[in-house]
Amino acid sequence: MFDDFFARALAGGIGVALATGPLGCFMVWRRMAYFGDSIAHSALLGVLLGVVLGIDLNGGIILMCVALALLLLLLQQQRRIATDTLLGILAHGTLALGLVGISFLQSVRVDLMTYLFGDILAITGQDLIWIYGGGGAVLIATALIWRPLLAVTVHEELARAEGVRVGLVRIAFTLLIALAVAIAMKIIGLILIVSLLIIPAATARRLARSPEQMALLASAVGAVAVAGGLHGSLAWDTPSGPSIVVAALALFALCHGGAALASLCIGRFVDSARAGH
Protein backbone atom coordinates (compact mmCIF):
# COMPACT_ATOMS: atom_id res chain seq x y z
CA MET A 1 0.00 0.00 0.00
CA PHE A 2 2.84 2.34 0.92
CA ASP A 3 4.61 1.63 -2.36
CA ASP A 4 1.39 2.18 -4.33
CA PHE A 5 0.62 5.67 -3.05
CA PHE A 6 4.26 6.75 -3.32
CA ALA A 7 4.46 5.46 -6.89
CA ARG A 8 1.27 7.33 -7.82
CA ALA A 9 2.58 10.51 -6.19
CA LEU A 10 5.89 10.22 -8.02
CA ALA A 11 4.22 9.49 -11.35
CA GLY A 12 1.80 12.41 -10.91
CA GLY A 13 4.53 14.84 -9.91
CA ILE A 14 6.76 13.87 -12.82
CA GLY A 15 3.82 14.21 -15.20
CA VAL A 16 3.22 17.76 -14.02
CA ALA A 17 6.94 18.59 -14.21
CA LEU A 18 7.15 17.38 -17.82
CA ALA A 19 4.17 19.49 -18.86
CA THR A 20 5.17 22.66 -17.01
CA GLY A 21 8.85 22.74 -18.01
CA PRO A 22 8.47 24.30 -21.49
CA LEU A 23 5.73 26.68 -20.32
CA GLY A 24 7.91 27.78 -17.43
CA CYS A 25 10.67 28.72 -19.87
CA PHE A 26 8.39 31.15 -21.68
CA MET A 27 7.17 32.56 -18.35
CA VAL A 28 10.81 33.25 -17.41
CA TRP A 29 11.65 34.75 -20.82
CA ARG A 30 8.51 36.90 -20.86
CA ARG A 31 8.73 37.81 -17.15
CA MET A 32 5.22 36.51 -16.45
CA ALA A 33 5.65 35.04 -12.97
CA TYR A 34 3.16 37.43 -11.41
CA PHE A 35 0.73 36.81 -14.27
CA GLY A 36 0.84 33.08 -13.51
CA ASP A 37 0.40 33.79 -9.81
CA SER A 38 -2.78 35.74 -10.54
CA ILE A 39 -4.25 32.86 -12.51
CA ALA A 40 -3.25 30.36 -9.81
CA HIS A 41 -4.97 32.35 -7.07
CA SER A 42 -8.23 32.28 -9.01
CA ALA A 43 -8.25 28.47 -8.81
CA LEU A 44 -9.89 28.53 -5.39
CA LEU A 45 -12.74 30.53 -6.85
CA GLY A 46 -12.97 27.73 -9.43
CA VAL A 47 -13.41 25.21 -6.61
CA LEU A 48 -16.30 27.30 -5.31
CA LEU A 49 -17.78 27.47 -8.82
CA GLY A 50 -17.56 23.69 -9.18
CA VAL A 51 -19.33 23.10 -5.85
CA VAL A 52 -22.09 25.65 -6.52
CA LEU A 53 -22.77 24.39 -10.06
CA GLY A 54 -22.44 20.74 -9.06
CA ILE A 55 -19.79 20.01 -11.68
CA ASP A 56 -16.40 18.31 -11.46
CA LEU A 57 -14.05 20.51 -9.42
CA ASN A 58 -11.29 20.21 -12.03
CA GLY A 59 -13.76 21.54 -14.58
CA GLY A 60 -14.67 24.45 -12.32
CA ILE A 61 -10.99 25.28 -11.79
CA ILE A 62 -10.31 25.23 -15.54
CA LEU A 63 -13.32 27.44 -16.28
CA MET A 64 -12.30 30.02 -13.67
CA CYS A 65 -8.60 30.03 -14.61
CA VAL A 66 -9.44 30.41 -18.29
CA ALA A 67 -11.97 33.16 -17.55
CA LEU A 68 -9.47 35.11 -15.46
CA ALA A 69 -6.71 34.61 -18.03
CA LEU A 70 -8.90 36.07 -20.77
CA LEU A 71 -10.01 38.89 -18.46
CA LEU A 72 -6.37 39.74 -17.73
CA LEU A 73 -5.56 39.88 -21.43
CA LEU A 74 -8.52 42.18 -21.99
CA LEU A 75 -7.74 44.48 -19.07
CA GLN A 76 -4.09 44.78 -20.06
CA GLN A 77 -5.24 46.74 -23.11
CA GLN A 78 -6.33 49.67 -20.90
CA ARG A 79 -3.84 52.28 -19.70
CA ARG A 80 -5.48 53.69 -16.57
CA ILE A 81 -4.17 51.04 -14.15
CA ALA A 82 -0.61 49.71 -14.28
CA THR A 83 -0.35 46.02 -15.16
CA ASP A 84 1.40 44.99 -11.94
CA THR A 85 -1.25 46.81 -9.88
CA LEU A 86 -4.00 45.10 -11.87
CA LEU A 87 -2.41 41.69 -11.39
CA GLY A 88 -2.09 42.27 -7.65
CA ILE A 89 -5.73 43.29 -7.32
CA LEU A 90 -7.03 40.30 -9.26
CA ALA A 91 -4.65 37.77 -7.66
CA HIS A 92 -5.52 38.61 -4.07
CA GLY A 93 -9.09 39.61 -4.83
CA THR A 94 -10.00 36.25 -6.40
CA LEU A 95 -8.22 34.35 -3.61
CA ALA A 96 -10.13 36.30 -0.96
CA LEU A 97 -13.44 35.84 -2.79
CA GLY A 98 -12.81 32.10 -2.98
CA LEU A 99 -12.01 31.84 0.73
CA VAL A 100 -15.04 33.90 1.75
CA GLY A 101 -17.36 32.08 -0.63
CA ILE A 102 -16.26 28.66 0.60
CA SER A 103 -16.84 29.74 4.21
CA PHE A 104 -20.54 30.12 3.36
CA LEU A 105 -20.84 26.51 2.21
CA GLN A 106 -22.64 24.71 5.02
CA SER A 107 -23.47 21.40 3.38
CA VAL A 108 -20.12 20.76 1.68
CA ARG A 109 -16.77 20.35 3.45
CA VAL A 110 -13.82 21.71 1.48
CA ASP A 111 -10.28 20.91 2.62
CA LEU A 112 -8.63 24.27 2.06
CA MET A 113 -5.14 23.03 2.95
CA THR A 114 -5.27 20.54 0.08
CA TYR A 115 -6.05 23.28 -2.43
CA LEU A 116 -3.66 25.83 -0.93
CA PHE A 117 -0.61 23.56 -0.54
CA GLY A 118 -1.49 20.43 -2.52
CA ASP A 119 -1.79 16.80 -1.45
CA ILE A 120 0.39 14.82 -3.82
CA LEU A 121 0.35 11.74 -1.59
CA ALA A 122 -3.43 11.43 -2.04
CA ILE A 123 -3.27 11.12 -5.85
CA THR A 124 -5.55 8.42 -7.28
CA GLY A 125 -5.48 6.53 -10.54
CA GLN A 126 -8.17 8.87 -11.87
CA ASP A 127 -5.98 11.85 -10.99
CA LEU A 128 -3.13 10.31 -13.00
CA ILE A 129 -5.40 10.05 -16.03
CA TRP A 130 -6.29 13.72 -15.59
CA ILE A 131 -2.66 14.77 -15.13
CA TYR A 132 -1.25 12.84 -18.10
CA GLY A 133 -4.23 13.55 -20.35
CA GLY A 134 -4.19 17.27 -19.61
CA GLY A 135 -0.39 17.41 -19.47
CA GLY A 136 -0.11 15.66 -22.82
CA ALA A 137 -2.53 18.18 -24.32
CA VAL A 138 -0.45 21.05 -22.89
CA LEU A 139 2.77 19.61 -24.33
CA ILE A 140 1.25 19.03 -27.78
CA ALA A 141 -0.25 22.52 -27.88
CA THR A 142 3.03 24.06 -26.70
CA ALA A 143 4.89 22.21 -29.46
CA LEU A 144 2.40 23.46 -32.06
CA ILE A 145 2.81 27.13 -31.08
CA TRP A 146 6.52 26.85 -30.16
CA ARG A 147 8.00 28.70 -33.14
CA PRO A 148 5.48 31.58 -33.35
CA LEU A 149 5.54 31.98 -29.55
CA LEU A 150 9.33 32.05 -29.58
CA ALA A 151 9.27 34.65 -32.36
CA VAL A 152 6.83 36.82 -30.39
CA THR A 153 8.96 36.45 -27.26
CA VAL A 154 12.18 37.47 -29.03
CA HIS A 155 10.75 40.46 -30.95
CA GLU A 156 7.01 41.02 -31.08
CA GLU A 157 7.00 43.71 -33.76
CA LEU A 158 9.26 41.70 -36.07
CA ALA A 159 7.10 38.62 -35.55
CA ARG A 160 4.00 40.62 -36.48
CA ALA A 161 5.75 41.91 -39.62
CA GLU A 162 6.57 38.32 -40.57
CA GLY A 163 2.89 37.38 -40.42
CA VAL A 164 2.68 35.84 -36.95
CA ARG A 165 -0.80 36.30 -35.45
CA VAL A 166 0.50 37.80 -32.22
CA GLY A 167 -2.85 38.20 -30.49
CA LEU A 168 -3.88 34.61 -31.18
CA VAL A 169 -0.52 33.27 -30.01
CA ARG A 170 -0.76 35.30 -26.80
CA ILE A 171 -4.26 33.97 -26.10
CA ALA A 172 -3.18 30.38 -26.73
CA PHE A 173 -0.20 30.72 -24.39
CA THR A 174 -2.33 32.27 -21.65
CA LEU A 175 -4.88 29.46 -21.90
CA LEU A 176 -2.08 26.89 -21.64
CA ILE A 177 -0.90 28.52 -18.42
CA ALA A 178 -4.46 28.31 -17.07
CA LEU A 179 -4.68 24.62 -17.96
CA ALA A 180 -1.28 23.90 -16.45
CA VAL A 181 -2.35 25.58 -13.19
CA ALA A 182 -5.48 23.42 -13.04
CA ILE A 183 -3.42 20.27 -13.65
CA ALA A 184 -0.76 21.11 -11.06
CA MET A 185 -3.09 22.27 -8.29
CA LYS A 186 -3.40 18.94 -6.50
CA ILE A 187 0.34 18.32 -6.73
CA ILE A 188 1.71 21.55 -5.33
CA GLY A 189 -1.25 23.72 -4.30
CA LEU A 190 -2.30 27.10 -5.66
CA ILE A 191 0.08 29.02 -3.38
CA LEU A 192 3.17 27.26 -4.78
CA ILE A 193 2.13 26.36 -8.33
CA VAL A 194 4.09 29.13 -10.04
CA SER A 195 7.28 28.09 -8.21
CA LEU A 196 7.17 24.74 -10.05
CA LEU A 197 6.87 26.65 -13.32
CA ILE A 198 9.56 29.25 -12.63
CA ILE A 199 12.34 27.65 -10.53
CA PRO A 200 13.17 24.67 -12.82
CA ALA A 201 13.14 26.97 -15.85
CA ALA A 202 15.42 29.47 -14.10
CA THR A 203 17.77 26.62 -13.19
CA ALA A 204 17.80 25.26 -16.73
CA ARG A 205 18.52 28.71 -18.15
CA ARG A 206 21.98 28.60 -16.60
CA LEU A 207 22.81 25.28 -18.28
CA ALA A 208 21.09 25.44 -21.66
CA ARG A 209 22.55 26.69 -24.93
CA SER A 210 19.31 26.84 -26.91
CA PRO A 211 15.59 27.41 -26.16
CA GLU A 212 14.75 23.77 -26.93
CA GLN A 213 17.50 22.52 -24.65
CA MET A 214 16.29 24.80 -21.89
CA ALA A 215 12.75 23.41 -22.19
CA LEU A 216 13.99 19.82 -21.91
CA LEU A 217 16.27 20.65 -18.98
CA ALA A 218 13.46 22.51 -17.20
CA SER A 219 11.26 19.42 -17.34
CA ALA A 220 14.16 17.25 -16.14
CA VAL A 221 14.97 19.59 -13.24
CA GLY A 222 11.30 19.64 -12.26
CA ALA A 223 11.14 15.85 -12.28
CA VAL A 224 14.28 15.60 -10.12
CA ALA A 225 12.83 18.17 -7.71
CA VAL A 226 9.61 16.15 -7.43
CA ALA A 227 11.52 12.93 -6.68
CA GLY A 228 13.85 14.65 -4.21
CA GLY A 229 11.04 16.53 -2.49
CA LEU A 230 8.92 13.41 -2.08
CA HIS A 231 11.80 11.40 -0.62
CA GLY A 232 12.62 14.26 1.74
CA SER A 233 8.98 14.56 2.75
CA LEU A 234 8.77 10.88 3.66
CA ALA A 235 12.16 10.85 5.39
CA TRP A 236 11.60 13.93 7.56
CA ASP A 237 7.78 14.02 7.73
CA THR A 238 7.51 17.43 6.05
CA PRO A 239 4.68 18.76 3.80
CA SER A 240 5.09 17.25 0.34
CA GLY A 241 4.27 20.31 -1.81
CA PRO A 242 6.61 22.71 -0.02
CA SER A 243 9.29 19.98 0.12
CA ILE A 244 9.21 19.73 -3.68
CA VAL A 245 9.69 23.50 -3.94
CA VAL A 246 12.58 23.37 -1.46
CA ALA A 247 14.22 20.63 -3.55
CA ALA A 248 13.79 22.77 -6.68
CA LEU A 249 15.28 25.73 -4.83
CA ALA A 250 18.26 23.61 -3.73
CA LEU A 251 18.90 22.58 -7.35
CA PHE A 252 18.70 26.23 -8.40
CA ALA A 253 21.19 27.28 -5.70
CA LEU A 254 23.51 24.38 -6.51
CA CYS A 255 23.47 25.13 -10.23
CA HIS A 256 24.00 28.88 -9.94
CA GLY A 257 26.41 28.63 -7.03
CA GLY A 258 28.45 25.92 -8.76
CA ALA A 259 28.56 27.89 -12.00
CA ALA A 260 29.66 31.05 -10.19
CA LEU A 261 32.38 29.13 -8.32
CA ALA A 262 33.62 27.50 -11.53
CA SER A 263 33.71 30.89 -13.28
CA LEU A 264 35.69 32.35 -10.38
CA CYS A 265 38.21 29.49 -10.39
CA ILE A 266 38.68 29.71 -14.16
CA GLY A 267 39.17 33.48 -13.91
CA ARG A 268 41.84 33.08 -11.26
CA PHE A 269 43.56 30.33 -13.25
CA VAL A 270 43.66 32.54 -16.34
CA ASP A 271 44.98 35.50 -14.33
CA SER A 272 47.73 33.38 -12.76
CA ALA A 273 48.67 31.95 -16.16
CA ARG A 274 48.97 35.45 -17.62
CA ALA A 275 51.04 36.57 -14.62
CA GLY A 276 53.38 33.60 -15.16
CA HIS A 277 54.04 34.69 -18.71
GROMACS .gro file of C-alpha atoms in nm:
model
  277
    1MET     CA    1   0.000   0.000   0.000
    2PHE     CA    2   0.284   0.234   0.092
    3ASP     CA    3   0.461   0.163  -0.236
    4ASP     CA    4   0.139   0.218  -0.433
    5PHE     CA    5   0.062   0.567  -0.305
    6PHE     CA    6   0.426   0.675  -0.332
    7ALA     CA    7   0.446   0.546  -0.689
    8ARG     CA    8   0.127   0.733  -0.782
    9ALA     CA    9   0.258   1.051  -0.619
   10LEU     CA   10   0.589   1.022  -0.802
   11ALA     CA   11   0.422   0.949  -1.135
   12GLY     CA   12   0.180   1.241  -1.091
   13GLY     CA   13   0.453   1.484  -0.991
   14ILE     CA   14   0.676   1.387  -1.282
   15GLY     CA   15   0.382   1.421  -1.520
   16VAL     CA   16   0.322   1.776  -1.402
   17ALA     CA   17   0.694   1.859  -1.421
   18LEU     CA   18   0.715   1.738  -1.782
   19ALA     CA   19   0.417   1.949  -1.886
   20THR     CA   20   0.517   2.266  -1.701
   21GLY     CA   21   0.885   2.274  -1.801
   22PRO     CA   22   0.847   2.430  -2.149
   23LEU     CA   23   0.573   2.668  -2.032
   24GLY     CA   24   0.791   2.778  -1.743
   25CYS     CA   25   1.067   2.872  -1.987
   26PHE     CA   26   0.839   3.115  -2.168
   27MET     CA   27   0.717   3.256  -1.835
   28VAL     CA   28   1.081   3.325  -1.741
   29TRP     CA   29   1.165   3.475  -2.082
   30ARG     CA   30   0.851   3.690  -2.086
   31ARG     CA   31   0.873   3.781  -1.715
   32MET     CA   32   0.522   3.651  -1.645
   33ALA     CA   33   0.565   3.504  -1.297
   34TYR     CA   34   0.316   3.743  -1.141
   35PHE     CA   35   0.073   3.681  -1.427
   36GLY     CA   36   0.084   3.308  -1.351
   37ASP     CA   37   0.040   3.379  -0.981
   38SER     CA   38  -0.278   3.574  -1.054
   39ILE     CA   39  -0.425   3.286  -1.251
   40ALA     CA   40  -0.325   3.036  -0.981
   41HIS     CA   41  -0.497   3.235  -0.707
   42SER     CA   42  -0.823   3.228  -0.901
   43ALA     CA   43  -0.825   2.847  -0.881
   44LEU     CA   44  -0.989   2.853  -0.539
   45LEU     CA   45  -1.274   3.053  -0.685
   46GLY     CA   46  -1.297   2.773  -0.943
   47VAL     CA   47  -1.341   2.521  -0.661
   48LEU     CA   48  -1.630   2.730  -0.531
   49LEU     CA   49  -1.778   2.747  -0.882
   50GLY     CA   50  -1.756   2.369  -0.918
   51VAL     CA   51  -1.933   2.310  -0.585
   52VAL     CA   52  -2.209   2.565  -0.652
   53LEU     CA   53  -2.277   2.439  -1.006
   54GLY     CA   54  -2.244   2.074  -0.906
   55ILE     CA   55  -1.979   2.001  -1.168
   56ASP     CA   56  -1.640   1.831  -1.146
   57LEU     CA   57  -1.405   2.051  -0.942
   58ASN     CA   58  -1.129   2.021  -1.203
   59GLY     CA   59  -1.376   2.154  -1.458
   60GLY     CA   60  -1.467   2.445  -1.232
   61ILE     CA   61  -1.099   2.528  -1.179
   62ILE     CA   62  -1.031   2.523  -1.554
   63LEU     CA   63  -1.332   2.744  -1.628
   64MET     CA   64  -1.230   3.002  -1.367
   65CYS     CA   65  -0.860   3.003  -1.461
   66VAL     CA   66  -0.944   3.041  -1.829
   67ALA     CA   67  -1.197   3.316  -1.755
   68LEU     CA   68  -0.947   3.511  -1.546
   69ALA     CA   69  -0.671   3.461  -1.803
   70LEU     CA   70  -0.890   3.607  -2.077
   71LEU     CA   71  -1.001   3.889  -1.846
   72LEU     CA   72  -0.637   3.974  -1.773
   73LEU     CA   73  -0.556   3.988  -2.143
   74LEU     CA   74  -0.852   4.218  -2.199
   75LEU     CA   75  -0.774   4.448  -1.907
   76GLN     CA   76  -0.409   4.478  -2.006
   77GLN     CA   77  -0.524   4.674  -2.311
   78GLN     CA   78  -0.633   4.967  -2.090
   79ARG     CA   79  -0.384   5.228  -1.970
   80ARG     CA   80  -0.548   5.369  -1.657
   81ILE     CA   81  -0.417   5.104  -1.415
   82ALA     CA   82  -0.061   4.971  -1.428
   83THR     CA   83  -0.035   4.602  -1.516
   84ASP     CA   84   0.140   4.499  -1.194
   85THR     CA   85  -0.125   4.681  -0.988
   86LEU     CA   86  -0.400   4.510  -1.187
   87LEU     CA   87  -0.241   4.169  -1.139
   88GLY     CA   88  -0.209   4.227  -0.765
   89ILE     CA   89  -0.573   4.329  -0.732
   90LEU     CA   90  -0.703   4.030  -0.926
   91ALA     CA   91  -0.465   3.777  -0.766
   92HIS     CA   92  -0.552   3.861  -0.407
   93GLY     CA   93  -0.909   3.961  -0.483
   94THR     CA   94  -1.000   3.625  -0.640
   95LEU     CA   95  -0.822   3.435  -0.361
   96ALA     CA   96  -1.013   3.630  -0.096
   97LEU     CA   97  -1.344   3.584  -0.279
   98GLY     CA   98  -1.281   3.210  -0.298
   99LEU     CA   99  -1.201   3.184   0.073
  100VAL     CA  100  -1.504   3.390   0.175
  101GLY     CA  101  -1.736   3.208  -0.063
  102ILE     CA  102  -1.626   2.866   0.060
  103SER     CA  103  -1.684   2.974   0.421
  104PHE     CA  104  -2.054   3.012   0.336
  105LEU     CA  105  -2.084   2.651   0.221
  106GLN     CA  106  -2.264   2.471   0.502
  107SER     CA  107  -2.347   2.140   0.338
  108VAL     CA  108  -2.012   2.076   0.168
  109ARG     CA  109  -1.677   2.035   0.345
  110VAL     CA  110  -1.382   2.171   0.148
  111ASP     CA  111  -1.028   2.091   0.262
  112LEU     CA  112  -0.863   2.427   0.206
  113MET     CA  113  -0.514   2.303   0.295
  114THR     CA  114  -0.527   2.054   0.008
  115TYR     CA  115  -0.605   2.328  -0.243
  116LEU     CA  116  -0.366   2.583  -0.093
  117PHE     CA  117  -0.061   2.356  -0.054
  118GLY     CA  118  -0.149   2.043  -0.252
  119ASP     CA  119  -0.179   1.680  -0.145
  120ILE     CA  120   0.039   1.482  -0.382
  121LEU     CA  121   0.035   1.174  -0.159
  122ALA     CA  122  -0.343   1.143  -0.204
  123ILE     CA  123  -0.327   1.112  -0.585
  124THR     CA  124  -0.555   0.842  -0.728
  125GLY     CA  125  -0.548   0.653  -1.054
  126GLN     CA  126  -0.817   0.887  -1.187
  127ASP     CA  127  -0.598   1.185  -1.099
  128LEU     CA  128  -0.313   1.031  -1.300
  129ILE     CA  129  -0.540   1.005  -1.603
  130TRP     CA  130  -0.629   1.372  -1.559
  131ILE     CA  131  -0.266   1.477  -1.513
  132TYR     CA  132  -0.125   1.284  -1.810
  133GLY     CA  133  -0.423   1.355  -2.035
  134GLY     CA  134  -0.419   1.727  -1.961
  135GLY     CA  135  -0.039   1.741  -1.947
  136GLY     CA  136  -0.011   1.566  -2.282
  137ALA     CA  137  -0.253   1.818  -2.432
  138VAL     CA  138  -0.045   2.105  -2.289
  139LEU     CA  139   0.277   1.961  -2.433
  140ILE     CA  140   0.125   1.903  -2.778
  141ALA     CA  141  -0.025   2.252  -2.788
  142THR     CA  142   0.303   2.406  -2.670
  143ALA     CA  143   0.489   2.221  -2.946
  144LEU     CA  144   0.240   2.346  -3.206
  145ILE     CA  145   0.281   2.713  -3.108
  146TRP     CA  146   0.652   2.685  -3.016
  147ARG     CA  147   0.800   2.870  -3.314
  148PRO     CA  148   0.548   3.158  -3.335
  149LEU     CA  149   0.554   3.198  -2.955
  150LEU     CA  150   0.933   3.205  -2.958
  151ALA     CA  151   0.927   3.465  -3.236
  152VAL     CA  152   0.683   3.682  -3.039
  153THR     CA  153   0.896   3.645  -2.726
  154VAL     CA  154   1.218   3.747  -2.903
  155HIS     CA  155   1.075   4.046  -3.095
  156GLU     CA  156   0.701   4.102  -3.108
  157GLU     CA  157   0.700   4.371  -3.376
  158LEU     CA  158   0.926   4.170  -3.607
  159ALA     CA  159   0.710   3.862  -3.555
  160ARG     CA  160   0.400   4.062  -3.648
  161ALA     CA  161   0.575   4.191  -3.962
  162GLU     CA  162   0.657   3.832  -4.057
  163GLY     CA  163   0.289   3.738  -4.042
  164VAL     CA  164   0.268   3.584  -3.695
  165ARG     CA  165  -0.080   3.630  -3.545
  166VAL     CA  166   0.050   3.780  -3.222
  167GLY     CA  167  -0.285   3.820  -3.049
  168LEU     CA  168  -0.388   3.461  -3.118
  169VAL     CA  169  -0.052   3.327  -3.001
  170ARG     CA  170  -0.076   3.530  -2.680
  171ILE     CA  171  -0.426   3.397  -2.610
  172ALA     CA  172  -0.318   3.038  -2.673
  173PHE     CA  173  -0.020   3.072  -2.439
  174THR     CA  174  -0.233   3.227  -2.165
  175LEU     CA  175  -0.488   2.946  -2.190
  176LEU     CA  176  -0.208   2.689  -2.164
  177ILE     CA  177  -0.090   2.852  -1.842
  178ALA     CA  178  -0.446   2.831  -1.707
  179LEU     CA  179  -0.468   2.462  -1.796
  180ALA     CA  180  -0.128   2.390  -1.645
  181VAL     CA  181  -0.235   2.558  -1.319
  182ALA     CA  182  -0.548   2.342  -1.304
  183ILE     CA  183  -0.342   2.027  -1.365
  184ALA     CA  184  -0.076   2.111  -1.106
  185MET     CA  185  -0.309   2.227  -0.829
  186LYS     CA  186  -0.340   1.894  -0.650
  187ILE     CA  187   0.034   1.832  -0.673
  188ILE     CA  188   0.171   2.155  -0.533
  189GLY     CA  189  -0.125   2.372  -0.430
  190LEU     CA  190  -0.230   2.710  -0.566
  191ILE     CA  191   0.008   2.902  -0.338
  192LEU     CA  192   0.317   2.726  -0.478
  193ILE     CA  193   0.213   2.636  -0.833
  194VAL     CA  194   0.409   2.913  -1.004
  195SER     CA  195   0.728   2.809  -0.821
  196LEU     CA  196   0.717   2.474  -1.005
  197LEU     CA  197   0.687   2.665  -1.332
  198ILE     CA  198   0.956   2.925  -1.263
  199ILE     CA  199   1.234   2.765  -1.053
  200PRO     CA  200   1.317   2.467  -1.282
  201ALA     CA  201   1.314   2.697  -1.585
  202ALA     CA  202   1.542   2.947  -1.410
  203THR     CA  203   1.777   2.662  -1.319
  204ALA     CA  204   1.780   2.526  -1.673
  205ARG     CA  205   1.852   2.871  -1.815
  206ARG     CA  206   2.198   2.860  -1.660
  207LEU     CA  207   2.281   2.528  -1.828
  208ALA     CA  208   2.109   2.544  -2.166
  209ARG     CA  209   2.255   2.669  -2.493
  210SER     CA  210   1.931   2.684  -2.691
  211PRO     CA  211   1.559   2.741  -2.616
  212GLU     CA  212   1.475   2.377  -2.693
  213GLN     CA  213   1.750   2.252  -2.465
  214MET     CA  214   1.629   2.480  -2.189
  215ALA     CA  215   1.275   2.341  -2.219
  216LEU     CA  216   1.399   1.982  -2.191
  217LEU     CA  217   1.627   2.065  -1.898
  218ALA     CA  218   1.346   2.251  -1.720
  219SER     CA  219   1.126   1.942  -1.734
  220ALA     CA  220   1.416   1.725  -1.614
  221VAL     CA  221   1.497   1.959  -1.324
  222GLY     CA  222   1.130   1.964  -1.226
  223ALA     CA  223   1.114   1.585  -1.228
  224VAL     CA  224   1.428   1.560  -1.012
  225ALA     CA  225   1.283   1.817  -0.771
  226VAL     CA  226   0.961   1.615  -0.743
  227ALA     CA  227   1.152   1.293  -0.668
  228GLY     CA  228   1.385   1.465  -0.421
  229GLY     CA  229   1.104   1.653  -0.249
  230LEU     CA  230   0.892   1.341  -0.208
  231HIS     CA  231   1.180   1.140  -0.062
  232GLY     CA  232   1.262   1.426   0.174
  233SER     CA  233   0.898   1.456   0.275
  234LEU     CA  234   0.877   1.088   0.366
  235ALA     CA  235   1.216   1.085   0.539
  236TRP     CA  236   1.160   1.393   0.756
  237ASP     CA  237   0.778   1.402   0.773
  238THR     CA  238   0.751   1.743   0.605
  239PRO     CA  239   0.468   1.876   0.380
  240SER     CA  240   0.509   1.725   0.034
  241GLY     CA  241   0.427   2.031  -0.181
  242PRO     CA  242   0.661   2.271  -0.002
  243SER     CA  243   0.929   1.998   0.012
  244ILE     CA  244   0.921   1.973  -0.368
  245VAL     CA  245   0.969   2.350  -0.394
  246VAL     CA  246   1.258   2.337  -0.146
  247ALA     CA  247   1.422   2.063  -0.355
  248ALA     CA  248   1.379   2.277  -0.668
  249LEU     CA  249   1.528   2.573  -0.483
  250ALA     CA  250   1.826   2.361  -0.373
  251LEU     CA  251   1.890   2.258  -0.735
  252PHE     CA  252   1.870   2.623  -0.840
  253ALA     CA  253   2.119   2.728  -0.570
  254LEU     CA  254   2.351   2.438  -0.651
  255CYS     CA  255   2.347   2.513  -1.023
  256HIS     CA  256   2.400   2.888  -0.994
  257GLY     CA  257   2.641   2.863  -0.703
  258GLY     CA  258   2.845   2.592  -0.876
  259ALA     CA  259   2.856   2.789  -1.200
  260ALA     CA  260   2.966   3.105  -1.019
  261LEU     CA  261   3.238   2.913  -0.832
  262ALA     CA  262   3.362   2.750  -1.153
  263SER     CA  263   3.371   3.089  -1.328
  264LEU     CA  264   3.569   3.235  -1.038
  265CYS     CA  265   3.821   2.949  -1.039
  266ILE     CA  266   3.868   2.971  -1.416
  267GLY     CA  267   3.917   3.348  -1.391
  268ARG     CA  268   4.184   3.308  -1.126
  269PHE     CA  269   4.356   3.033  -1.325
  270VAL     CA  270   4.366   3.254  -1.634
  271ASP     CA  271   4.498   3.550  -1.433
  272SER     CA  272   4.773   3.338  -1.276
  273ALA     CA  273   4.867   3.195  -1.616
  274ARG     CA  274   4.897   3.545  -1.762
  275ALA     CA  275   5.104   3.657  -1.462
  276GLY     CA  276   5.338   3.360  -1.516
  277HIS     CA  277   5.404   3.469  -1.871
   0.00000   0.00000   0.00000
